[in-house]
Each structure stands twice: as C-alpha cells, then as structure tokens.
Amino acid sequence: MVRQHDSLSPNGGNIRKSRRLVGQPLLYALTCFASLGVFLFGYDQGVMSGIITGPQFQAYFKQPNSYQIGTMVAILEVGAFITSIASGRVADMIGRRKTLFTGACIFVIGGAIQTFTTGFKIMVLGRIVSGFGVGLLSTIVPIYQSEISPAEHRGKLACIEFTGNIFGYASSVWIDYFSSFLEGDWSWRLPLFMQCVIGSILAAGSLLLPESPRWLIDNDFLDEGRSVISDLHGVELDDLKVTAEFEEIKDMVQKDRLIGDRSYLAMWRRYRQRVLIAMSSQAFAQLNGINVISYYAPMVFEQAGWIGREAILMTGINGIIYVFSTVPTWYLVDVWGRRAILMSGAAVMAIALTATGWFMYIDQVYTPNAVVVCVIVFNAAFGFSWGPIPWLYPPEIMPLAFRAKGVSMSTATNWLFNWIVGQVTPTLQEVIKWRLYPMHAFF
C-alpha cells in the first residue's frame, strides 16, 4: 500500500518541493554537503595529532604518559565501533537523512565536552561521545552517497566523498598549527571547539537534504521516491529515465521482501563472502600504517628530528599533498578498476614505510627531510588507493535489503582496527622505535 504524504513523511508534506538545483548540479551539491559527514571524522582523526605535542596541552594534563595519550586519541574509535554496529538497523528504521542528523547532533555534544574539559576523564568521555556520532556518520554517508548516485557516477562521487574526509584531516592540522600561536589553554581548546561549529552546520543542513529514493521506496513512500529520482535526473516525473529507475528499484524491493528475514545472522548466512570482503578491505586499510601518520604525524616527525611547531608545520604540508593525492582517483576509479588501484597503492606504501624506518634507523643529518618525503609519498599513495576504495566496495557489493547492515559491519571493522592501531602506537614508538614502520609495511 502506498503511504500518503503528510507533515510526518520523510521529505515533509510537499511531494514535489521546488528545488533550484536539479540533475547533476543537485547531485554534486548533495555529494559535497554529505561529505561534511566524512569531513567531520577526518577532522576528528587529525585534530588530536597537533595538540597532544603542544606545551600548553602537556601542562594542563600534567605531562600525560604514552598510555594516556593513546587513550585520549583512540577512545573515539570505541564509541564509533559501538554505534557503527547499530547504525545499520537505525538507518533502516528512521531513514538515511535522520540518521545523518542524529550523528551530527551527537558529534556536536561530544565536541563541546572536549572543548570545556576539566581533566583526563572528561576528555575521554567527550571523545567517546564524539565517537558515537562518528560511527553513525561514517556508516550512513557511504550508504546515502551510493543510493543517490547513478551507476555511471557512483565510483567518482564516492571518491569525491573521500576527498572530503582528507580535507577534514588537513584542515584540522592547519587549525592546530595556527592555534599553537595562541597563549593559554585556547591553543588546544579552539581546534576542539571547531568540531561543534562544523557539526552544527551539518546538522542544520541535513534537514534540507532529500531522503534516499531507495529507502523511500523500500518503505512504501513511492511518490516521494519517484520525486527524488526525478530531481536527481533533472527531468519531469513522467520521463522514461525516472520510470525505468523507479521500476528497477521497486522490483529490487519486491525481490528483497521475498527474503523475509533481514537480520545480521541472515545476512551472514546468505552473503558471507561479500561481508568478509567488505570487512577485510577496511581491516587492511587500517593495518597498513595510515593511522600511525594520521593520529601521530607530529610525533613521527619529532622522532625523526623536527622540533615542536615545525613538526606540526610538516604535518600540515603533508596534509595538503594528501588532499590532492585523492583527486586522480576520481577519474581513474572506473577506468583502471578497483583492484589495480589497490595493488599499485599498496606497493608504493610498503616501500615508503620501509624507507621511513630505515632513515630513522641510520639517523643521519638528512633523516628529518628524508622522513618527511617518505611520509608524504606514503600518504599520497594511500589517498590514491586504500583510502577511498574500501569505502566504495561495501555499498557496491551488498544487496539493498542488507546494504545498511553490511556497511555497518565493514565500518565497525574499520573502527575496531582504528582503535587497536591508535591505542598501541605511542607505546610501540617508545618500545620498538623505527621498527614500527616496516612492521606496518608488511600489511
């Protein structure tokens, strides 16, 4: 039965809201705005890297040891892991748009707790709460992106979305750098406060986004689903393109309903191989060493010989190149294919990380500059390959009935291995020193 539209329907009361943007301009606008969600968790991954080495931060938290630093940085991933598991069911129940709004609101609350923290325990609490928001956002944005994108643009738009993530990381590093010139506690509180500003923009803007047409049709909001498809194509409701895509999605929904049981267990039984591919791609994306750099780049550069603010500056330069490294994949992902990009990126990353460890081991006068070059090459290779592709795979390979749950499992895997790497890295840097980098190169 087709639901009638009222003020409580997912897109509001008016089926055909007038939009200034339709077609490709609307599609790219939605991609850019939804990318604020991944911008946020990119920002949150990078923001701690620049402040944990600052003298004001160190003094306020009474010279925290490596375990405390690792906990403050990595505890966010625990929160993200928890909500990413549940986010698949949440997204299926309340819709993609409301999940995006909820994640942004939770993120703002966590950012506020971090900004006005009074000590280690409150900081940890704030990081966990932000993690709850990040877990929802990191799951729902790839799903939403996949479901609003035409097949011929899906790969490119997913890669543009990942660029938003890295732009968030680079922005956090530069905000850390400029804030380091401030006196007092605001040298580290200001970068944390920026989480609240960006999260508020995303929360407000998510109320204006159209709902996913696939979710609408799956939940019997057929007229609204058709209307969103029409807007995305930039044509009238009765256009053949709209009718063809609408009927295709409706047929998929009918077939999926014949499945009956849509639980996580049913997904595992029917699509075990697909789920394992989605999960393993995210696991290896974290074990290859990226979060040693993302979370602790200034510490890595200090280990190589750069001092204080110079280490943050080198991290900022690395961040700019990191952003630009993601752009070629926009155009090559549907030409080279996913596998070729992953393999070429992995080869360069392994060489760069091994060289990083080698230059630290020999400890020559040129070691600081050599390590910067190696880290930049490593980050660029990751941004080109293992950064975007593992986010593209899961929503592509999972059927509609299990898409949200499949993506939630792969995202939970991401955050689990994120936490492991983030938690143990400060200790490993103290204990095994330069050997840490060839160890990650192995993966």
mmCIF file of C-alpha atoms in Angstrom, residues 49-375:
data_model
loop_
_atom_site.group_PDB
_atom_site.id
_atom_site.type_symbol
_atom_site.label_atom_id
_atom_site.label_comp_id
_atom_site.label_asym_id
_atom_site.label_seq_id
_atom_site.Cartn_x
_atom_site.Cartn_y
_atom_site.Cartn_z
ATOM 1 C CA SER A 49 47.702 14.918 16.426
ATOM 2 C CA GLY A 50 48.713 18.571 16.595
ATOM 3 C CA ILE A 51 47.579 19.404 20.123
ATOM 4 C CA ILE A 52 48.993 16.442 22.058
ATOM 5 C CA THR A 53 52.556 17.664 21.469
ATOM 6 C CA GLY A 54 51.796 21.274 22.499
ATOM 7 C CA PRO A 55 53.320 22.571 25.763
ATOM 8 C CA GLN A 56 50.000 24.055 26.978
ATOM 9 C CA PHE A 57 48.188 20.745 26.447
ATOM 10 C CA GLN A 58 51.008 18.801 28.082
ATOM 11 C CA ALA A 59 50.996 21.141 31.085
ATOM 12 C CA TYR A 60 47.189 21.107 31.506
ATOM 13 C CA PHE A 61 47.072 17.308 31.503
ATOM 14 C CA LYS A 62 50.183 17.083 33.728
ATOM 15 C CA GLN A 63 52.568 15.541 31.203
ATOM 16 C CA PRO A 64 50.410 12.561 30.155
ATOM 17 C CA ASN A 65 52.217 9.280 29.544
ATOM 18 C CA SER A 66 52.034 7.297 26.306
ATOM 19 C CA TYR A 67 49.089 5.203 27.545
ATOM 20 C CA GLN A 68 47.042 8.300 28.437
ATOM 21 C CA ILE A 69 47.828 9.940 25.098
ATOM 22 C CA GLY A 70 46.867 6.768 23.256
ATOM 23 C CA THR A 71 43.609 6.581 25.200
ATOM 24 C CA MET A 72 42.641 10.212 24.547
ATOM 25 C CA VAL A 73 43.330 9.762 20.843
ATOM 26 C CA ALA A 74 41.942 6.275 20.252
ATOM 27 C CA ILE A 75 38.963 6.070 22.616
ATOM 28 C CA LEU A 76 36.910 7.847 19.943
ATOM 29 C CA GLU A 77 37.133 4.651 17.902
ATOM 30 C CA VAL A 78 35.487 2.660 20.708
ATOM 31 C CA GLY A 79 32.419 4.896 20.526
ATOM 32 C CA ALA A 80 32.465 4.761 16.729
ATOM 33 C CA PHE A 81 32.714 0.954 16.802
ATOM 34 C CA ILE A 82 29.665 0.655 19.073
ATOM 35 C CA THR A 83 27.341 2.882 17.040
ATOM 36 C CA SER A 84 28.582 1.660 13.671
ATOM 37 C CA ILE A 85 27.340 -1.819 14.576
ATOM 38 C CA ALA A 86 23.897 -0.475 15.470
ATOM 39 C CA SER A 87 23.755 2.118 12.689
ATOM 40 C CA GLY A 88 22.605 -0.336 10.030
ATOM 41 C CA ARG A 89 19.402 -1.077 11.917
ATOM 42 C CA VAL A 90 18.954 2.600 12.849
ATOM 43 C CA ALA A 91 19.341 3.723 9.217
ATOM 44 C CA ASP A 92 16.802 1.141 8.062
ATOM 45 C CA MET A 93 14.306 2.209 10.745
ATOM 46 C CA ILE A 94 14.420 6.025 10.685
ATOM 47 C CA GLY A 95 15.958 6.677 7.264
ATOM 48 C CA ARG A 96 19.301 7.907 5.979
ATOM 49 C CA ARG A 97 18.601 11.623 6.445
ATOM 50 C CA LYS A 98 17.504 11.381 10.092
ATOM 51 C CA THR A 99 20.482 9.156 10.878
ATOM 52 C CA LEU A 100 22.772 11.821 9.414
ATOM 53 C CA PHE A 101 21.089 14.490 11.568
ATOM 54 C CA THR A 102 21.327 12.360 14.718
ATOM 55 C CA GLY A 103 25.007 11.601 14.148
ATOM 56 C CA ALA A 104 25.815 15.291 13.655
ATOM 57 C CA CYS A 105 23.984 16.308 16.855
ATOM 58 C CA ILE A 106 25.774 13.682 18.938
ATOM 59 C CA PHE A 107 29.080 14.786 17.448
ATOM 60 C CA VAL A 108 28.427 18.403 18.499
ATOM 61 C CA ILE A 109 27.733 17.310 22.082
ATOM 62 C CA GLY A 110 30.978 15.330 22.174
ATOM 63 C CA GLY A 111 32.922 18.258 20.747
ATOM 64 C CA ALA A 112 31.526 20.573 23.435
ATOM 65 C CA ILE A 113 32.557 18.168 26.206
ATOM 66 C CA GLN A 114 36.093 18.011 24.786
ATOM 67 C CA THR A 115 36.319 21.787 24.396
ATOM 68 C CA PHE A 116 35.370 22.532 28.001
ATOM 69 C CA THR A 117 37.042 19.513 29.584
ATOM 70 C CA THR A 118 38.432 19.844 33.096
ATOM 71 C CA GLY A 119 40.706 16.829 33.010
ATOM 72 C CA PHE A 120 41.670 13.479 31.536
ATOM 73 C CA LYS A 121 38.443 11.620 32.387
ATOM 74 C CA ILE A 122 36.178 14.314 30.929
ATOM 75 C CA MET A 123 38.302 14.435 27.772
ATOM 76 C CA VAL A 124 37.926 10.668 27.395
ATOM 77 C CA LEU A 125 34.151 10.998 27.886
ATOM 78 C CA GLY A 126 33.963 13.691 25.207
ATOM 79 C CA ARG A 127 35.978 11.592 22.781
ATOM 80 C CA ILE A 128 33.681 8.596 23.321
ATOM 81 C CA VAL A 129 30.548 10.703 22.746
ATOM 82 C CA SER A 130 32.042 12.177 19.569
ATOM 83 C CA GLY A 131 32.831 8.615 18.555
ATOM 84 C CA PHE A 132 29.150 7.709 18.851
ATOM 85 C CA GLY A 133 28.382 10.433 16.309
ATOM 86 C CA VAL A 134 31.288 9.471 14.066
ATOM 87 C CA GLY A 135 30.124 5.846 13.998
ATOM 88 C CA LEU A 136 26.717 6.887 12.663
ATOM 89 C CA LEU A 137 28.149 9.367 10.159
ATOM 90 C CA SER A 138 30.863 7.077 8.806
ATOM 91 C CA THR A 139 28.262 4.390 8.116
ATOM 92 C CA ILE A 140 25.435 6.467 6.724
ATOM 93 C CA VAL A 141 27.352 8.796 4.389
ATOM 94 C CA PRO A 142 28.654 5.992 2.078
ATOM 95 C CA ILE A 143 25.186 4.421 2.042
ATOM 96 C CA TYR A 144 23.461 7.709 1.242
ATOM 97 C CA GLN A 145 26.039 8.550 -1.401
ATOM 98 C CA SER A 146 25.643 5.164 -3.063
ATOM 99 C CA GLU A 147 21.850 5.353 -3.074
ATOM 100 C CA ILE A 148 21.540 8.822 -4.614
ATOM 101 C CA SER A 149 24.245 8.272 -7.254
ATOM 102 C CA PRO A 150 23.571 6.937 -10.772
ATOM 103 C CA ALA A 151 25.659 3.851 -11.505
ATOM 104 C CA GLU A 152 27.815 5.686 -14.068
ATOM 105 C CA HIS A 153 28.843 8.333 -11.485
ATOM 106 C CA ARG A 154 28.951 6.195 -8.322
ATOM 107 C CA GLY A 155 32.682 5.485 -8.253
ATOM 108 C CA LYS A 156 33.686 9.082 -8.913
ATOM 109 C CA LEU A 157 31.258 10.534 -6.375
ATOM 110 C CA ALA A 158 32.377 8.083 -3.683
ATOM 111 C CA CYS A 159 35.982 9.151 -4.278
ATOM 112 C CA ILE A 160 34.991 12.827 -4.076
ATOM 113 C CA GLU A 161 33.382 11.981 -0.752
ATOM 114 C CA PHE A 162 36.685 10.526 0.498
ATOM 115 C CA THR A 163 38.436 13.735 -0.546
ATOM 116 C CA GLY A 164 36.106 15.465 1.920
ATOM 117 C CA ASN A 165 37.436 13.161 4.627
ATOM 118 C CA ILE A 166 41.059 14.041 3.885
ATOM 119 C CA PHE A 167 40.212 17.732 3.563
ATOM 120 C CA GLY A 168 38.824 17.470 7.098
ATOM 121 C CA TYR A 169 42.074 15.904 8.284
ATOM 122 C CA ALA A 170 44.218 18.555 6.586
ATOM 123 C CA SER A 171 42.019 21.359 7.942
ATOM 124 C CA SER A 172 42.403 20.086 11.495
ATOM 125 C CA VAL A 173 46.195 20.039 11.184
ATOM 126 C CA TRP A 174 46.372 23.629 9.931
ATOM 127 C CA ILE A 175 43.943 24.819 12.618
ATOM 128 C CA ASP A 176 46.200 23.064 15.150
ATOM 129 C CA TYR A 177 49.207 24.868 13.681
ATOM 130 C CA PHE A 178 47.743 28.381 13.762
ATOM 131 C CA SER A 179 46.179 27.790 17.187
ATOM 132 C CA SER A 180 49.609 26.851 18.546
ATOM 133 C CA PHE A 181 50.495 30.572 18.400
ATOM 134 C CA LEU A 182 47.741 31.358 20.938
ATOM 135 C CA GLU A 183 48.564 31.767 24.603
ATOM 136 C CA GLY A 184 46.997 29.562 27.244
ATOM 137 C CA ASP A 185 44.522 26.709 27.013
ATOM 138 C CA TRP A 186 42.727 28.037 23.919
ATOM 139 C CA SER A 187 45.728 26.913 21.882
ATOM 140 C CA TRP A 188 44.204 23.421 22.127
ATOM 141 C CA ARG A 189 40.585 24.190 23.051
ATOM 142 C CA LEU A 190 39.933 26.193 19.863
ATOM 143 C CA PRO A 191 40.667 23.288 17.456
ATOM 144 C CA LEU A 192 38.357 21.100 19.542
ATOM 145 C CA PHE A 193 35.628 23.762 19.505
ATOM 146 C CA MET A 194 35.681 23.828 15.695
ATOM 147 C CA GLN A 195 34.143 20.337 15.819
ATOM 148 C CA CYS A 196 30.987 21.938 17.253
ATOM 149 C CA VAL A 197 30.832 24.577 14.512
ATOM 150 C CA ILE A 198 31.179 22.117 11.634
ATOM 151 C CA GLY A 199 28.844 19.582 13.250
ATOM 152 C CA SER A 200 26.155 22.245 13.721
ATOM 153 C CA ILE A 201 26.348 23.193 10.036
ATOM 154 C CA LEU A 202 25.920 19.537 9.048
ATOM 155 C CA ALA A 203 23.002 19.020 11.447
ATOM 156 C CA ALA A 204 21.156 22.082 10.144
ATOM 157 C CA GLY A 205 21.858 21.279 6.511
ATOM 158 C CA SER A 206 20.817 17.636 6.808
ATOM 159 C CA LEU A 207 17.254 18.829 7.384
ATOM 160 C CA LEU A 208 17.273 20.174 3.811
ATOM 161 C CA LEU A 209 18.624 17.020 2.153
ATOM 162 C CA PRO A 210 16.246 14.746 0.238
ATOM 163 C CA GLU A 211 15.833 11.252 1.606
ATOM 164 C CA SER A 212 17.373 8.314 -0.251
ATOM 165 C CA PRO A 213 14.961 7.223 -3.012
ATOM 166 C CA ARG A 214 15.796 3.587 -2.331
ATOM 167 C CA TRP A 215 14.878 3.907 1.343
ATOM 168 C CA LEU A 216 11.680 5.768 0.451
ATOM 169 C CA ILE A 217 10.558 3.092 -1.999
ATOM 170 C CA ASP A 218 11.564 0.292 0.366
ATOM 171 C CA ASN A 219 9.311 1.892 2.999
ATOM 172 C CA ASP A 220 6.378 2.474 0.601
ATOM 173 C CA PHE A 221 6.834 6.228 0.164
ATOM 174 C CA LEU A 222 6.528 5.641 -3.564
ATOM 175 C CA ASP A 223 5.538 9.131 -4.705
ATOM 176 C CA GLU A 224 8.346 10.772 -2.758
ATOM 177 C CA GLY A 225 10.827 8.205 -4.031
ATOM 178 C CA ARG A 226 9.822 8.942 -7.611
ATOM 179 C CA SER A 227 10.061 12.691 -6.952
ATOM 180 C CA VAL A 228 13.638 12.423 -5.637
ATOM 181 C CA ILE A 229 14.662 10.308 -8.651
ATOM 182 C CA SER A 230 13.168 12.977 -10.917
ATOM 183 C CA ASP A 231 15.149 15.730 -9.177
ATOM 184 C CA LEU A 232 18.400 13.763 -9.326
ATOM 185 C CA HIS A 233 17.993 13.261 -13.079
ATOM 186 C CA GLY A 234 16.766 16.820 -13.647
ATOM 187 C CA VAL A 235 13.716 15.723 -15.642
ATOM 188 C CA GLU A 236 9.935 15.543 -15.193
ATOM 189 C CA LEU A 237 8.209 12.868 -13.129
ATOM 190 C CA ASP A 238 6.898 11.046 -16.208
ATOM 191 C CA ASP A 239 10.261 10.949 -18.011
ATOM 192 C CA LEU A 240 11.367 7.497 -19.207
ATOM 193 C CA LYS A 241 14.590 7.656 -17.149
ATOM 194 C CA VAL A 242 12.613 8.251 -13.976
ATOM 195 C CA THR A 243 10.130 5.500 -14.762
ATOM 196 C CA ALA A 244 12.878 2.995 -15.599
ATOM 197 C CA GLU A 245 14.887 3.644 -12.416
ATOM 198 C CA PHE A 246 11.760 3.751 -10.257
ATOM 199 C CA GLU A 247 10.548 0.399 -11.598
ATOM 200 C CA GLU A 248 14.023 -1.111 -11.235
ATOM 201 C CA ILE A 249 14.253 -0.111 -7.573
ATOM 202 C CA LYS A 250 10.681 -1.244 -6.915
ATOM 203 C CA ASP A 251 11.416 -4.645 -8.464
ATOM 204 C CA MET A 252 14.538 -4.974 -6.307
ATOM 205 C CA VAL A 253 12.495 -4.103 -3.221
ATOM 206 C CA GLN A 254 9.875 -6.725 -4.072
ATOM 207 C CA LYS A 255 12.552 -9.384 -4.565
ATOM 208 C CA ASP A 256 14.265 -8.424 -1.320
ATOM 209 C CA ARG A 257 10.996 -8.702 0.579
ATOM 210 C CA LEU A 258 10.708 -12.317 -0.515
ATOM 211 C CA ILE A 259 13.852 -12.933 1.516
ATOM 212 C CA GLY A 260 11.856 -12.371 4.691
ATOM 213 C CA ASP A 261 14.451 -12.397 7.458
ATOM 214 C CA ARG A 262 16.753 -9.344 7.216
ATOM 215 C CA SER A 263 18.724 -9.897 10.402
ATOM 216 C CA TYR A 264 22.514 -9.750 10.683
ATOM 217 C CA LEU A 265 22.543 -13.537 11.026
ATOM 218 C CA ALA A 266 20.530 -13.955 7.813
ATOM 219 C CA MET A 267 22.929 -11.601 6.032
ATOM 220 C CA TRP A 268 25.909 -13.631 7.245
ATOM 221 C CA ARG A 269 24.367 -16.906 6.098
ATOM 222 C CA ARG A 270 23.421 -15.665 2.628
ATOM 223 C CA TYR A 271 26.236 -13.245 1.821
ATOM 224 C CA ARG A 272 29.152 -14.367 3.980
ATOM 225 C CA GLN A 273 31.774 -13.925 1.263
ATOM 226 C CA ARG A 274 30.620 -10.405 0.418
ATOM 227 C CA VAL A 275 30.585 -9.418 4.093
ATOM 228 C CA LEU A 276 34.104 -10.796 4.586
ATOM 229 C CA ILE A 277 35.394 -8.893 1.545
ATOM 230 C CA ALA A 278 33.847 -5.670 2.857
ATOM 231 C CA MET A 279 35.246 -6.208 6.363
ATOM 232 C CA SER A 280 38.733 -7.302 5.287
ATOM 233 C CA SER A 281 39.155 -4.317 2.961
ATOM 234 C CA GLN A 282 38.566 -1.997 5.916
ATOM 235 C CA ALA A 283 40.823 -4.023 8.236
ATOM 236 C CA PHE A 284 43.802 -3.908 5.877
ATOM 237 C CA ALA A 285 43.181 -0.202 5.233
ATOM 238 C CA GLN A 286 43.912 0.407 8.935
ATOM 239 C CA LEU A 287 46.733 -2.113 9.435
ATOM 240 C CA ASN A 288 48.847 -0.655 6.623
ATOM 241 C CA GLY A 289 50.053 2.167 8.868
ATOM 242 C CA ILE A 290 47.898 5.122 7.877
ATOM 243 C CA ASN A 291 46.751 5.867 11.408
ATOM 244 C CA VAL A 292 50.293 5.956 12.725
ATOM 245 C CA ILE A 293 50.597 9.002 10.476
ATOM 246 C CA SER A 294 47.052 10.400 10.777
ATOM 247 C CA TYR A 295 46.934 10.314 14.576
ATOM 248 C CA TYR A 296 50.576 10.881 15.435
ATOM 249 C CA ALA A 297 52.288 12.610 12.490
ATOM 250 C CA PRO A 298 53.857 15.386 14.625
ATOM 251 C CA MET A 299 55.212 12.715 16.987
ATOM 252 C CA VAL A 300 56.615 10.813 13.988
ATOM 253 C CA PHE A 301 58.328 13.965 12.733
ATOM 254 C CA GLU A 302 59.663 14.751 16.220
ATOM 255 C CA GLN A 303 61.042 11.212 16.340
ATOM 256 C CA ALA A 304 62.785 11.982 13.030
ATOM 257 C CA GLY A 305 64.313 15.228 14.336
ATOM 258 C CA TRP A 306 61.795 18.038 13.771
ATOM 259 C CA ILE A 307 61.083 20.135 16.861
ATOM 260 C CA GLY A 308 57.803 21.488 18.295
ATOM 261 C CA ARG A 309 55.793 23.701 15.948
ATOM 262 C CA GLU A 310 57.983 22.682 12.987
ATOM 263 C CA ALA A 311 56.645 19.126 13.333
ATOM 264 C CA ILE A 312 53.055 20.410 13.077
ATOM 265 C CA LEU A 313 54.012 22.525 10.053
ATOM 266 C CA MET A 314 55.447 19.458 8.296
ATOM 267 C CA THR A 315 52.209 17.633 9.108
ATOM 268 C CA GLY A 316 50.233 20.481 7.521
ATOM 269 C CA ILE A 317 52.305 20.380 4.332
ATOM 270 C CA ASN A 318 51.800 16.625 4.223
ATOM 271 C CA GLY A 319 48.047 17.186 4.650
ATOM 272 C CA ILE A 320 47.820 19.487 1.616
ATOM 273 C CA ILE A 321 49.553 16.962 -0.642
ATOM 274 C CA TYR A 322 47.386 14.233 0.894
ATOM 275 C CA VAL A 323 44.233 16.071 -0.247
ATOM 276 C CA PHE A 324 45.480 16.494 -3.825
ATOM 277 C CA SER A 325 46.522 12.827 -3.992
ATOM 278 C CA THR A 326 42.865 11.797 -3.778
ATOM 279 C CA VAL A 327 41.858 13.683 -6.949
ATOM 280 C CA PRO A 328 43.305 11.343 -9.660
ATOM 281 C CA THR A 329 41.155 8.508 -8.322
ATOM 282 C CA TRP A 330 38.020 10.478 -9.254
ATOM 283 C CA TYR A 331 38.875 9.903 -12.896
ATOM 284 C CA LEU A 332 40.690 6.548 -12.730
ATOM 285 C CA VAL A 333 38.431 4.504 -10.451
ATOM 286 C CA ASP A 334 36.097 3.499 -13.297
ATOM 287 C CA VAL A 335 38.938 3.233 -15.844
ATOM 288 C CA TRP A 336 41.615 1.208 -14.043
ATOM 289 C CA GLY A 337 39.198 -0.633 -11.785
ATOM 290 C CA ARG A 338 39.314 -1.094 -8.010
ATOM 291 C CA ARG A 339 41.845 -3.945 -7.878
ATOM 292 C CA ALA A 340 44.586 -2.251 -9.941
ATOM 293 C CA ILE A 341 44.371 0.914 -7.839
ATOM 294 C CA LEU A 342 44.625 -1.055 -4.581
ATOM 295 C CA MET A 343 47.628 -3.111 -5.711
ATOM 296 C CA SER A 344 49.605 -0.169 -7.109
ATOM 297 C CA GLY A 345 48.948 1.884 -3.982
ATOM 298 C CA ALA A 346 49.968 -0.958 -1.667
ATOM 299 C CA ALA A 347 53.324 -1.388 -3.429
ATOM 300 C CA VAL A 348 54.251 2.293 -3.088
ATOM 301 C CA MET A 349 53.056 2.436 0.527
ATOM 302 C CA ALA A 350 55.162 -0.584 1.534
ATOM 303 C CA ILE A 351 58.304 0.937 0.011
ATOM 304 C CA ALA A 352 57.676 4.345 1.622
ATOM 305 C CA LEU A 353 57.062 2.940 5.115
ATOM 306 C CA THR A 354 60.104 0.670 4.940
ATOM 307 C CA ALA A 355 62.225 3.642 3.876
ATOM 308 C CA THR A 356 60.814 5.692 6.778
ATOM 309 C CA GLY A 357 62.014 3.090 9.261
ATOM 310 C CA TRP A 358 65.393 2.817 7.525
ATOM 311 C CA PHE A 359 66.103 6.552 7.626
ATOM 312 C CA MET A 360 65.181 6.667 11.320
ATOM 313 C CA TYR A 361 67.476 3.708 11.984
ATOM 314 C CA ILE A 362 70.561 5.210 10.310
ATOM 315 C CA ASP A 363 69.847 8.629 11.931
ATOM 316 C CA GLN A 364 71.865 10.863 9.624
ATOM 317 C CA VAL A 365 71.789 14.632 9.200
ATOM 318 C CA TYR A 366 69.375 14.242 6.274
ATOM 319 C CA THR A 367 66.994 11.949 8.205
ATOM 320 C CA PRO A 368 64.386 14.660 9.084
ATOM 321 C CA ASN A 369 63.947 15.718 5.444
ATOM 322 C CA ALA A 370 64.046 12.135 4.173
ATOM 323 C CA VAL A 371 61.324 11.063 6.613
ATOM 324 C CA VAL A 372 59.089 13.967 5.527
ATOM 325 C CA VAL A 373 59.451 12.886 1.884
ATOM 326 C CA CYS A 374 58.705 9.242 2.726
ATOM 327 C CA VAL A 375 55.630 10.134 4.786
#
